[in-house]
Structure formats: C-alpha cells, structure tokens
C-alpha cells in the first residue's frame, strides 16, 4: 500500500498538525504518511511568550527536533493572531493599552526572537492569521492589533518576519477562505500587501470543511482567485467535520456508515481538486493525524466528539483514506 506522502510526492507536501496530546502510535502514522508537521498550539504566542520577556521554547524545540530527525518540513503557526495571545502583550504596567510604537516594538521583538530561532528549520510561516472580518462590509476584523497599531500591523508583521528569515516563505492564513464574500476580502487584503511591496509569498487556506460545505465550485474559484496573485497556496488546516457548522446535535457518539461514506466522497473530491491545482498548491496539511484527537471535538460544540480525518481513533485507515490514496 502506498503512503500518503508517496502517493502525492510529485504533487505537494503532505503535513499534519501535532500537539502535546500526539502519542507514540500517532507518531508512527506521522513518520509513515507525512513529510511535514505544524505545531497546532505550541508555537502560538501564549505558549512561546506567556509572560513579557519570558520565552518557553522547550515543547516547540521538541517538535522542530522531531521534524529535523525525520526529514520532515515544518510550517510555523502563527506569529500574529487575535486569539491565544496573552492580554499582557497589549497593556502597559498601569493596565492601559500600550502605544502604537510600543506594540510595534513588542511585535518586532517577538517575531525576531521566534523566527530567527528556527531559521533554516521552519520553511513557511503563517505570519498573520485571520485578520479579515467574515461578515459585513468591513475588511478587517476588530482586534487589539488593528485598534492600537492600525491597518498596517499586517505589513509590519510580514516585514519583521522577512527581516528575521529572508529565506522563509511567508503566508497570510484564514478560514472560510472559500466563501465567495470572504474570498474577495482576502484577495483585496493580499493584493494591497503586494501593491505596497510587502514580502508575502503565499496564502494559507485553512480548509476547515465538512460533509456539506463548502461546494467544490467555491473551493475551485477560491484557489483560482488566489492563484491569480501569483502566490503559493498551502492548504494549512484540513479537516472534514461530520457536522455542518450550524448543527449542534450531541446525540452522535460514533460515526455512522452514511457519515463515513459521505466523508470518503468529500475527501476524494477535495484531493482531486488539490491534484488538479498541484502547480499552485505546494503543501496540504491536515489539522491533526487521526480521530484520536481533534480540536473539532470541542468546536463549535464543546464536548461533542468528531471524526474528521483519514485515520480512525485507533489509527486504522477509514473509507476516506482508501479514496484519497488512489487519487492521481
Ligand atoms: O474554523 C474556525 C471558525 C471560527 C474561528 C476560527 C476557526 C479556525 N481557526 C483555526 C482553528 C484552530 C486553531 O488551532 C488554529 O490555530 C486556527 O487557525
């Protein structure tokens, strides 16, 4: 049987997110099927600099060493985001918002400290995550970054990351990336960055999809739209939830045969699309390894188990794996 990385070795890198729950058996799957990893949480701001000036790199270093020791690439996730960033970062000693200048200085110091540490070991960074507003006319999501620095916080983040590691490929990363309205906003944001000479090299499509949404048509149109900008495309956080986003049912305690069939159909369609756009898609990363652990078992419904991957809770292949492994 082919492995995932063998099946797609001439198409794109195949990655998976790892975290502190990734156990020995999942590490075996990782080595067998994947040639890239991303730290799901351990390289986020709150885990790297929980207190001002106090960096905690030990877990992130272990993941980097694992990638290095197993001939895997690594994606860095993520340098500037409105979530999982400690409150202290935006406040002065009196508990008031810091100035634009101070926040830019703190952003620069964090990015330089982190990116230069992993220079040559992390080939791609999600420099800014989820800055675009989903609904409404505004382009930017409200955040402390936006409110204190202004819209150019994104420009600065990319310039700092590029100065810290000129060889790293730098991405803007977002979810709902295939939604027709949000697609236009992401395109506008990235085009503006390019027009201002900002060193951005790629767009990350998180691809948190499900059995019903988004449509293949919308996925294709988004890939084509972003590709028009001449940038690399990474699928950065792929998972296929068994539930639509609005479905808050909690009565399903194991995947039904119909769910597994529909998921296999959807994964096969997705990888046929990825294969057909292999000239612009450089990397496809799942936001986990097997159904043993997924963030979706707590989002959007806390405590509601989900089964979004190609491998089941015991690490065995699912019908979706059998479909994906034969896509070419
Ligand atoms: O699908 C979404 C819907 C609403 C908000 C955020 C997201 C996705 N947001 C992602 C998910 C999990 C985190 O571990 C990632 O860092 C984040 O990029």
mmCIF file of C-alpha atoms and ligand atoms in Angstrom:
data_model
loop_
_atom_site.group_PDB
_atom_site.id
_atom_site.type_symbol
_atom_site.label_atom_id
_atom_site.label_comp_id
_atom_site.label_asym_id
_atom_site.label_seq_id
_atom_site.Cartn_x
_atom_site.Cartn_y
_atom_site.Cartn_z
ATOM 1 C CA UNK A 1 0.000 0.000 0.000
ATOM 2 C CA UNK A 2 1.223 3.461 -0.878
ATOM 3 C CA UNK A 3 1.618 6.007 1.871
ATOM 4 C CA UNK A 4 0.099 9.482 1.574
ATOM 5 C CA UNK A 5 3.476 11.174 1.105
ATOM 6 C CA UNK A 6 4.417 8.608 -1.585
ATOM 7 C CA UNK A 7 1.090 8.941 -3.397
ATOM 8 C CA UNK A 8 1.452 12.734 -3.634
ATOM 9 C CA UNK A 9 5.232 13.040 -3.750
ATOM 10 C CA UNK A 10 5.134 14.711 -7.167
ATOM 11 C CA UNK A 11 2.113 16.870 -6.264
ATOM 12 C CA UNK A 12 2.605 18.526 -2.876
ATOM 13 C CA UNK A 13 3.930 18.103 0.639
ATOM 14 C CA UNK A 14 1.569 16.195 2.971
ATOM 15 C CA UNK A 15 1.522 17.518 6.531
ATOM 16 C CA UNK A 16 -0.237 17.071 9.852
ATOM 17 C CA UNK A 17 -0.662 19.154 12.969
ATOM 18 C CA UNK A 18 0.926 17.816 16.138
ATOM 19 C CA UNK A 19 0.305 18.838 19.729
ATOM 20 C CA UNK A 20 1.122 17.800 23.280
ATOM 21 C CA UNK A 21 -1.517 15.022 23.034
ATOM 22 C CA UNK A 22 0.147 13.390 19.991
ATOM 23 C CA UNK A 23 1.018 9.922 21.300
ATOM 24 C CA UNK A 24 3.515 7.271 20.201
ATOM 25 C CA UNK A 25 1.076 5.470 17.881
ATOM 26 C CA UNK A 26 0.201 8.715 16.123
ATOM 27 C CA UNK A 27 3.897 9.492 15.793
ATOM 28 C CA UNK A 28 4.267 6.207 13.867
ATOM 29 C CA UNK A 29 1.474 7.276 11.489
ATOM 30 C CA UNK A 30 3.195 10.629 11.187
ATOM 31 C CA UNK A 31 6.505 9.100 10.129
ATOM 32 C CA UNK A 32 4.801 6.692 7.734
ATOM 33 C CA UNK A 33 2.443 9.037 5.893
ATOM 34 C CA UNK A 34 3.562 12.646 6.340
ATOM 35 C CA UNK A 35 6.568 14.783 5.367
ATOM 36 C CA UNK A 36 5.620 17.992 7.168
ATOM 37 C CA UNK A 37 4.340 18.997 10.590
ATOM 38 C CA UNK A 38 2.773 22.079 12.134
ATOM 39 C CA UNK A 39 2.514 22.701 15.881
ATOM 40 C CA UNK A 40 -1.238 23.044 16.486
ATOM 41 C CA UNK A 41 -0.825 25.293 19.546
ATOM 42 C CA UNK A 42 2.747 25.135 20.783
ATOM 43 C CA UNK A 43 4.120 27.936 18.580
ATOM 44 C CA UNK A 44 1.301 30.343 19.293
ATOM 45 C CA UNK A 45 2.049 33.491 21.221
ATOM 46 C CA UNK A 46 0.583 32.323 24.557
ATOM 47 C CA UNK A 47 2.773 29.216 24.519
ATOM 48 C CA UNK A 48 6.025 30.845 23.398
ATOM 49 C CA UNK A 49 5.943 34.062 25.453
ATOM 50 C CA UNK A 50 3.402 33.593 28.240
ATOM 51 C CA UNK A 51 4.929 36.472 30.209
ATOM 52 C CA UNK A 52 6.759 39.561 28.970
ATOM 53 C CA UNK A 53 10.302 38.589 28.058
ATOM 54 C CA UNK A 54 9.853 35.028 29.379
ATOM 55 C CA UNK A 55 10.104 32.687 26.384
ATOM 56 C CA UNK A 56 9.244 28.988 26.741
ATOM 57 C CA UNK A 57 10.607 27.115 23.716
ATOM 58 C CA UNK A 58 11.059 23.599 25.109
ATOM 59 C CA UNK A 59 7.967 21.979 23.571
ATOM 60 C CA UNK A 60 8.330 23.835 20.261
ATOM 61 C CA UNK A 61 12.007 22.815 20.158
ATOM 62 C CA UNK A 62 10.965 19.155 20.586
ATOM 63 C CA UNK A 63 8.640 19.399 17.580
ATOM 64 C CA UNK A 64 11.345 21.066 15.488
ATOM 65 C CA UNK A 65 13.794 18.327 16.508
ATOM 66 C CA UNK A 66 11.213 15.668 15.559
ATOM 67 C CA UNK A 67 10.813 17.205 12.109
ATOM 68 C CA UNK A 68 14.566 17.548 11.654
ATOM 69 C CA UNK A 69 15.134 13.968 12.853
ATOM 70 C CA UNK A 70 12.533 12.522 10.490
ATOM 71 C CA UNK A 71 13.372 14.503 7.348
ATOM 72 C CA UNK A 72 10.156 16.492 7.581
ATOM 73 C CA UNK A 73 9.472 20.093 6.710
ATOM 74 C CA UNK A 74 7.813 22.311 9.276
ATOM 75 C CA UNK A 75 5.272 25.142 8.993
ATOM 76 C CA UNK A 76 5.307 27.782 11.733
ATOM 77 C CA UNK A 77 1.886 28.709 13.128
ATOM 78 C CA UNK A 78 1.334 31.580 13.946
ATOM 79 C CA UNK A 79 3.059 34.906 14.686
ATOM 80 C CA UNK A 80 0.224 37.499 14.774
ATOM 81 C CA UNK A 81 -3.345 36.476 15.652
ATOM 82 C CA UNK A 82 -6.207 37.946 17.686
ATOM 83 C CA UNK A 83 -6.616 34.659 19.597
ATOM 84 C CA UNK A 84 -4.352 32.789 22.017
ATOM 85 C CA UNK A 85 -2.275 35.944 22.576
ATOM 86 C CA UNK A 86 -1.844 36.927 26.243
ATOM 87 C CA UNK A 87 -3.514 40.147 27.439
ATOM 88 C CA UNK A 88 -0.246 41.478 28.905
ATOM 89 C CA UNK A 89 1.094 41.936 25.388
ATOM 90 C CA UNK A 90 -1.249 44.860 24.711
ATOM 91 C CA UNK A 91 -1.081 46.522 28.151
ATOM 92 C CA UNK A 92 1.374 48.798 29.927
ATOM 93 C CA UNK A 93 2.293 48.492 33.634
ATOM 94 C CA UNK A 94 -0.804 50.529 34.568
ATOM 95 C CA UNK A 95 -3.119 48.180 32.670
ATOM 96 C CA UNK A 96 -3.757 50.626 29.860
ATOM 97 C CA UNK A 97 -3.359 49.868 26.149
ATOM 98 C CA UNK A 98 0.242 50.431 25.049
ATOM 99 C CA UNK A 99 1.015 52.920 22.281
ATOM 100 C CA UNK A 100 1.326 52.047 18.593
ATOM 101 C CA UNK A 101 5.095 52.417 18.828
ATOM 102 C CA UNK A 102 5.345 50.164 21.892
ATOM 103 C CA UNK A 103 3.141 47.453 20.370
ATOM 104 C CA UNK A 104 5.163 47.515 17.145
ATOM 105 C CA UNK A 105 8.345 47.177 19.209
ATOM 106 C CA UNK A 106 6.870 44.208 21.109
ATOM 107 C CA UNK A 107 5.656 42.610 17.857
ATOM 108 C CA UNK A 108 9.109 43.033 16.292
ATOM 109 C CA UNK A 109 10.871 41.590 19.325
ATOM 110 C CA UNK A 110 8.579 38.531 19.434
ATOM 111 C CA UNK A 111 8.824 37.846 15.711
ATOM 112 C CA UNK A 112 12.595 38.308 15.613
ATOM 113 C CA UNK A 113 13.126 36.100 18.685
ATOM 114 C CA UNK A 114 10.919 33.282 17.360
ATOM 115 C CA UNK A 115 11.665 33.356 13.613
ATOM 116 C CA UNK A 116 15.425 33.720 13.968
ATOM 117 C CA UNK A 117 15.481 30.805 16.474
ATOM 118 C CA UNK A 118 14.070 28.467 13.835
ATOM 119 C CA UNK A 119 15.788 29.991 10.811
ATOM 120 C CA UNK A 120 16.533 27.232 8.314
ATOM 121 C CA UNK A 121 14.296 24.767 10.206
ATOM 122 C CA UNK A 122 10.845 26.267 9.518
ATOM 123 C CA UNK A 123 10.363 26.842 5.787
ATOM 124 C CA UNK A 124 6.957 28.566 5.950
ATOM 125 C CA UNK A 125 5.307 30.827 8.499
ATOM 126 C CA UNK A 126 1.672 31.768 8.981
ATOM 127 C CA UNK A 127 2.725 35.333 9.741
ATOM 128 C CA UNK A 128 -0.804 36.719 10.204
ATOM 129 C CA UNK A 129 -3.834 34.545 10.957
ATOM 130 C CA UNK A 130 -7.497 35.518 10.431
ATOM 131 C CA UNK A 131 -7.289 39.312 10.074
ATOM 132 C CA UNK A 132 -10.269 39.514 7.676
ATOM 133 C CA UNK A 133 -13.808 40.010 9.004
ATOM 134 C CA UNK A 134 -16.241 37.270 7.962
ATOM 135 C CA UNK A 135 -19.496 39.190 7.816
ATOM 136 C CA UNK A 136 -20.376 42.763 6.900
ATOM 137 C CA UNK A 137 -18.665 45.407 4.784
ATOM 138 C CA UNK A 138 -15.530 45.971 6.866
ATOM 139 C CA UNK A 139 -12.366 44.337 5.576
ATOM 140 C CA UNK A 140 -10.568 43.938 8.891
ATOM 141 C CA UNK A 141 -11.636 42.009 11.981
ATOM 142 C CA UNK A 142 -11.619 44.170 15.104
ATOM 143 C CA UNK A 143 -8.615 43.317 17.288
ATOM 144 C CA UNK A 144 -6.110 44.924 19.633
ATOM 145 C CA UNK A 145 -3.600 44.704 16.782
ATOM 146 C CA UNK A 146 -5.858 46.738 14.497
ATOM 147 C CA UNK A 147 -7.098 49.178 17.125
ATOM 148 C CA UNK A 148 -3.682 50.063 18.576
ATOM 149 C CA UNK A 149 -1.405 49.907 15.514
ATOM 150 C CA UNK A 150 -3.822 50.395 12.619
ATOM 151 C CA UNK A 151 -4.344 48.501 9.371
ATOM 152 C CA UNK A 152 -0.605 48.408 8.675
ATOM 153 C CA UNK A 153 0.002 45.953 11.550
ATOM 154 C CA UNK A 154 -0.122 43.278 8.870
ATOM 155 C CA UNK A 155 2.519 44.987 6.713
ATOM 156 C CA UNK A 156 4.851 45.312 9.704
ATOM 157 C CA UNK A 157 4.407 41.655 10.709
ATOM 158 C CA UNK A 158 5.494 40.461 7.276
ATOM 159 C CA UNK A 159 8.423 42.892 7.067
ATOM 160 C CA UNK A 160 9.682 41.809 10.503
ATOM 161 C CA UNK A 161 9.374 38.098 9.650
ATOM 162 C CA UNK A 162 11.196 38.638 6.358
ATOM 163 C CA UNK A 163 13.994 40.565 8.053
ATOM 164 C CA UNK A 164 14.341 37.763 10.626
ATOM 165 C CA UNK A 165 14.493 34.993 7.997
ATOM 166 C CA UNK A 166 14.731 36.145 4.357
ATOM 167 C CA UNK A 167 14.555 32.516 3.201
ATOM 168 C CA UNK A 168 11.245 31.642 4.873
ATOM 169 C CA UNK A 169 8.089 31.732 2.747
ATOM 170 C CA UNK A 170 5.540 33.971 4.439
ATOM 171 C CA UNK A 171 1.794 33.309 4.435
ATOM 172 C CA UNK A 172 -1.441 35.044 5.230
ATOM 173 C CA UNK A 173 -3.711 32.295 6.679
ATOM 174 C CA UNK A 174 -7.503 32.271 7.084
ATOM 175 C CA UNK A 175 -10.634 30.113 7.392
ATOM 176 C CA UNK A 176 -13.892 30.277 5.390
ATOM 177 C CA UNK A 177 -11.446 31.034 2.621
ATOM 178 C CA UNK A 178 -13.803 29.515 0.011
ATOM 179 C CA UNK A 179 -16.770 31.676 0.938
ATOM 180 C CA UNK A 180 -17.470 33.951 -2.075
ATOM 181 C CA UNK A 181 -17.734 37.128 0.076
ATOM 182 C CA UNK A 182 -14.692 36.425 2.239
ATOM 183 C CA UNK A 183 -12.707 35.310 -0.829
ATOM 184 C CA UNK A 184 -12.984 38.829 -2.282
ATOM 185 C CA UNK A 185 -11.866 40.372 1.014
ATOM 186 C CA UNK A 186 -8.851 38.074 1.349
ATOM 187 C CA UNK A 187 -7.945 38.818 -2.266
ATOM 188 C CA UNK A 188 -8.205 42.589 -1.617
ATOM 189 C CA UNK A 189 -6.094 42.335 1.538
ATOM 190 C CA UNK A 190 -3.334 40.319 -0.123
ATOM 191 C CA UNK A 191 -3.370 42.419 -3.320
ATOM 192 C CA UNK A 192 -2.919 45.522 -1.172
ATOM 193 C CA UNK A 193 0.050 43.970 0.584
ATOM 194 C CA UNK A 194 1.624 43.040 -2.752
ATOM 195 C CA UNK A 195 0.958 46.534 -4.167
ATOM 196 C CA UNK A 196 2.782 48.039 -1.156
ATOM 197 C CA UNK A 197 5.778 45.770 -1.675
ATOM 198 C CA UNK A 198 5.121 43.703 1.458
ATOM 199 C CA UNK A 199 7.113 40.412 1.424
ATOM 200 C CA UNK A 200 4.200 37.956 1.326
ATOM 201 C CA UNK A 201 4.757 34.722 -0.601
ATOM 202 C CA UNK A 202 1.637 32.660 -0.056
ATOM 203 C CA UNK A 203 -1.931 32.304 1.091
ATOM 204 C CA UNK A 204 -2.935 29.627 3.596
ATOM 205 C CA UNK A 205 -6.397 28.137 3.093
ATOM 206 C CA UNK A 206 -7.278 26.595 6.447
ATOM 207 C CA UNK A 207 -9.866 24.283 4.832
ATOM 208 C CA UNK A 208 -11.917 23.529 7.923
ATOM 209 C CA UNK A 209 -14.588 21.911 5.793
ATOM 210 C CA UNK A 210 -17.448 19.480 6.463
ATOM 211 C CA UNK A 211 -19.675 16.930 4.751
ATOM 212 C CA UNK A 212 -21.846 19.671 3.239
ATOM 213 C CA UNK A 213 -19.854 22.909 2.875
ATOM 214 C CA UNK A 214 -18.128 24.483 1.002
ATOM 215 C CA UNK A 215 -19.023 23.498 -2.547
ATOM 216 C CA UNK A 216 -16.347 22.163 -4.883
ATOM 217 C CA UNK A 217 -17.189 25.084 -7.179
ATOM 218 C CA UNK A 218 -16.402 27.623 -4.448
ATOM 219 C CA UNK A 219 -13.185 25.830 -3.492
ATOM 220 C CA UNK A 220 -12.010 25.884 -7.114
ATOM 221 C CA UNK A 221 -12.946 29.538 -7.549
ATOM 222 C CA UNK A 222 -11.012 30.481 -4.417
ATOM 223 C CA UNK A 223 -7.896 28.584 -5.446
ATOM 224 C CA UNK A 224 -8.040 30.200 -8.897
ATOM 225 C CA UNK A 225 -8.644 33.654 -7.435
ATOM 226 C CA UNK A 226 -5.714 33.439 -5.018
ATOM 227 C CA UNK A 227 -3.508 31.865 -7.688
ATOM 228 C CA UNK A 228 -4.114 34.950 -9.872
ATOM 229 C CA UNK A 229 -1.993 36.860 -7.381
ATOM 230 C CA UNK A 230 0.966 34.661 -8.295
ATOM 231 C CA UNK A 231 1.427 33.376 -4.745
ATOM 232 C CA UNK A 232 2.000 29.877 -3.374
ATOM 233 C CA UNK A 233 -1.067 28.172 -1.934
ATOM 234 C CA UNK A 234 -0.920 25.982 1.158
ATOM 235 C CA UNK A 235 -3.884 24.020 2.459
ATOM 236 C CA UNK A 236 -2.973 24.552 6.098
ATOM 237 C CA UNK A 237 -5.576 23.052 8.488
ATOM 238 C CA UNK A 238 -7.610 20.458 6.588
ATOM 239 C CA UNK A 239 -10.282 18.527 8.441
ATOM 240 C CA UNK A 240 -13.739 17.363 7.347
ATOM 241 C CA UNK A 241 -16.244 17.624 10.162
ATOM 242 C CA UNK A 242 -19.109 15.135 10.232
ATOM 243 C CA UNK A 243 -21.436 18.029 11.094
ATOM 244 C CA UNK A 244 -22.351 21.256 9.352
ATOM 245 C CA UNK A 245 -21.230 24.332 11.323
ATOM 246 C CA UNK A 246 -24.810 25.085 12.406
ATOM 247 C CA UNK A 247 -25.527 21.505 13.549
ATOM 248 C CA UNK A 248 -25.272 21.466 17.347
ATOM 249 C CA UNK A 249 -26.587 17.896 17.851
ATOM 250 C CA UNK A 250 -24.763 15.955 20.577
ATOM 251 C CA UNK A 251 -26.504 12.578 20.194
ATOM 252 C CA UNK A 252 -23.984 11.033 17.796
ATOM 253 C CA UNK A 253 -21.344 9.074 19.736
ATOM 254 C CA UNK A 254 -19.710 7.269 16.823
ATOM 255 C CA UNK A 255 -19.622 7.929 13.080
ATOM 256 C CA UNK A 256 -22.477 6.325 11.132
ATOM 257 C CA UNK A 257 -21.859 4.340 7.933
ATOM 258 C CA UNK A 258 -23.504 7.150 6.000
ATOM 259 C CA UNK A 259 -21.205 9.737 7.574
ATOM 260 C CA UNK A 260 -18.142 7.665 6.703
ATOM 261 C CA UNK A 261 -19.380 7.230 3.123
ATOM 262 C CA UNK A 262 -20.124 10.932 2.674
ATOM 263 C CA UNK A 263 -16.763 11.854 4.194
ATOM 264 C CA UNK A 264 -14.989 9.480 1.785
ATOM 265 C CA UNK A 265 -16.828 11.111 -1.135
ATOM 266 C CA UNK A 266 -15.869 14.606 0.028
ATOM 267 C CA UNK A 267 -12.220 13.787 0.701
ATOM 268 C CA UNK A 268 -11.938 12.174 -2.749
ATOM 269 C CA UNK A 269 -13.415 15.301 -4.353
ATOM 270 C CA UNK A 270 -11.087 17.564 -2.364
ATOM 271 C CA UNK A 271 -7.943 15.671 -3.309
ATOM 272 C CA UNK A 272 -8.986 15.540 -6.969
ATOM 273 C CA UNK A 273 -9.185 19.339 -6.804
ATOM 274 C CA UNK A 274 -5.840 19.614 -4.997
ATOM 275 C CA UNK A 275 -4.252 17.314 -7.595
ATOM 276 C CA UNK A 276 -5.659 19.361 -10.442
ATOM 277 C CA UNK A 277 -4.177 22.538 -8.903
ATOM 278 C CA UNK A 278 -0.875 20.891 -7.928
ATOM 279 C CA UNK A 279 1.053 23.509 -9.875
ATOM 280 C CA UNK A 280 -0.014 26.186 -7.355
ATOM 281 C CA UNK A 281 -0.652 24.067 -4.241
ATOM 282 C CA UNK A 282 2.695 23.402 -2.557
ATOM 283 C CA UNK A 283 1.505 21.783 0.662
ATOM 284 C CA UNK A 284 -1.594 20.088 2.118
ATOM 285 C CA UNK A 285 -1.653 19.838 5.919
ATOM 286 C CA UNK A 286 -4.330 18.111 7.989
ATOM 287 C CA UNK A 287 -5.181 19.789 11.288
ATOM 288 C CA UNK A 288 -4.377 16.577 13.117
ATOM 289 C CA UNK A 289 -3.360 12.983 12.446
ATOM 290 C CA UNK A 290 -6.164 10.615 13.496
ATOM 291 C CA UNK A 291 -9.620 10.850 15.074
ATOM 292 C CA UNK A 292 -7.962 10.107 18.439
ATOM 293 C CA UNK A 293 -7.637 13.874 18.838
ATOM 294 C CA UNK A 294 -9.217 16.824 17.016
ATOM 295 C CA UNK A 295 -9.959 20.391 18.066
ATOM 296 C CA UNK A 296 -13.392 19.815 16.498
ATOM 297 C CA UNK A 297 -14.392 17.674 19.490
ATOM 298 C CA UNK A 298 -14.691 20.987 21.302
ATOM 299 C CA UNK A 299 -15.623 23.397 18.470
ATOM 300 C CA UNK A 300 -18.146 24.681 17.727
ATOM 301 C CA UNK A 301 -19.879 22.354 20.222
ATOM 302 C CA UNK A 302 -17.906 21.761 23.426
ATOM 303 C CA UNK A 303 -17.595 18.076 24.271
ATOM 304 C CA UNK A 304 -19.169 16.807 21.013
ATOM 305 C CA UNK A 305 -16.871 14.139 19.534
ATOM 306 C CA UNK A 306 -15.947 14.443 15.871
ATOM 307 C CA UNK A 307 -14.147 12.173 13.385
ATOM 308 C CA UNK A 308 -12.598 14.459 10.714
ATOM 309 C CA UNK A 309 -9.500 12.590 9.498
ATOM 310 C CA UNK A 310 -8.404 9.688 7.254
ATOM 311 C CA UNK A 311 -7.429 7.522 10.239
ATOM 312 C CA UNK A 312 -9.830 6.418 12.987
ATOM 313 C CA UNK A 313 -9.324 6.645 16.751
ATOM 314 C CA UNK A 314 -7.158 3.504 16.681
ATOM 315 C CA UNK A 315 -5.061 4.767 13.767
ATOM 316 C CA UNK A 316 -6.691 2.425 11.241
ATOM 317 C CA UNK A 317 -7.482 3.681 7.762
ATOM 318 C CA UNK A 318 -11.069 4.823 7.100
ATOM 319 C CA UNK A 319 -13.030 4.676 3.823
ATOM 320 C CA UNK A 320 -11.844 8.232 3.149
ATOM 321 C CA UNK A 321 -8.212 7.061 3.183
ATOM 322 C CA UNK A 322 -8.952 4.384 0.578
ATOM 323 C CA UNK A 323 -10.404 7.048 -1.748
ATOM 324 C CA UNK A 324 -7.644 9.610 -1.202
ATOM 325 C CA UNK A 325 -4.767 7.145 -1.656
ATOM 326 C CA UNK A 326 -5.991 6.325 -5.165
ATOM 327 C CA UNK A 327 -6.331 9.929 -6.356
ATOM 328 C CA UNK A 328 -3.823 10.851 -9.100
HETATM 329 O O1 LIG B 1 -12.729 27.348 11.715
HETATM 330 C C1 LIG B 1 -12.803 28.449 12.501
HETATM 331 C C2 LIG B 1 -14.046 29.030 12.808
HETATM 332 C C3 LIG B 1 -14.081 30.124 13.628
HETATM 333 C C4 LIG B 1 -12.924 30.646 14.154
HETATM 334 C C5 LIG B 1 -11.701 30.066 13.850
HETATM 335 C C6 LIG B 1 -11.648 28.967 13.030
HETATM 336 C C7 LIG B 1 -10.363 28.274 12.700
HETATM 337 N N1 LIG B 1 -9.205 28.739 13.403
HETATM 338 C C8 LIG B 1 -8.130 27.765 13.440
HETATM 339 C C9 LIG B 1 -8.605 26.592 14.208
HETATM 340 C C10 LIG B 1 -7.970 26.048 15.212
HETATM 341 C C11 LIG B 1 -6.709 26.653 15.747
HETATM 342 O O2 LIG B 1 -5.890 25.657 16.334
HETATM 343 C C12 LIG B 1 -5.959 27.341 14.622
HETATM 344 O O3 LIG B 1 -4.795 27.977 15.140
HETATM 345 C C13 LIG B 1 -6.829 28.387 13.946
HETATM 346 O O4 LIG B 1 -6.097 28.918 12.843
#
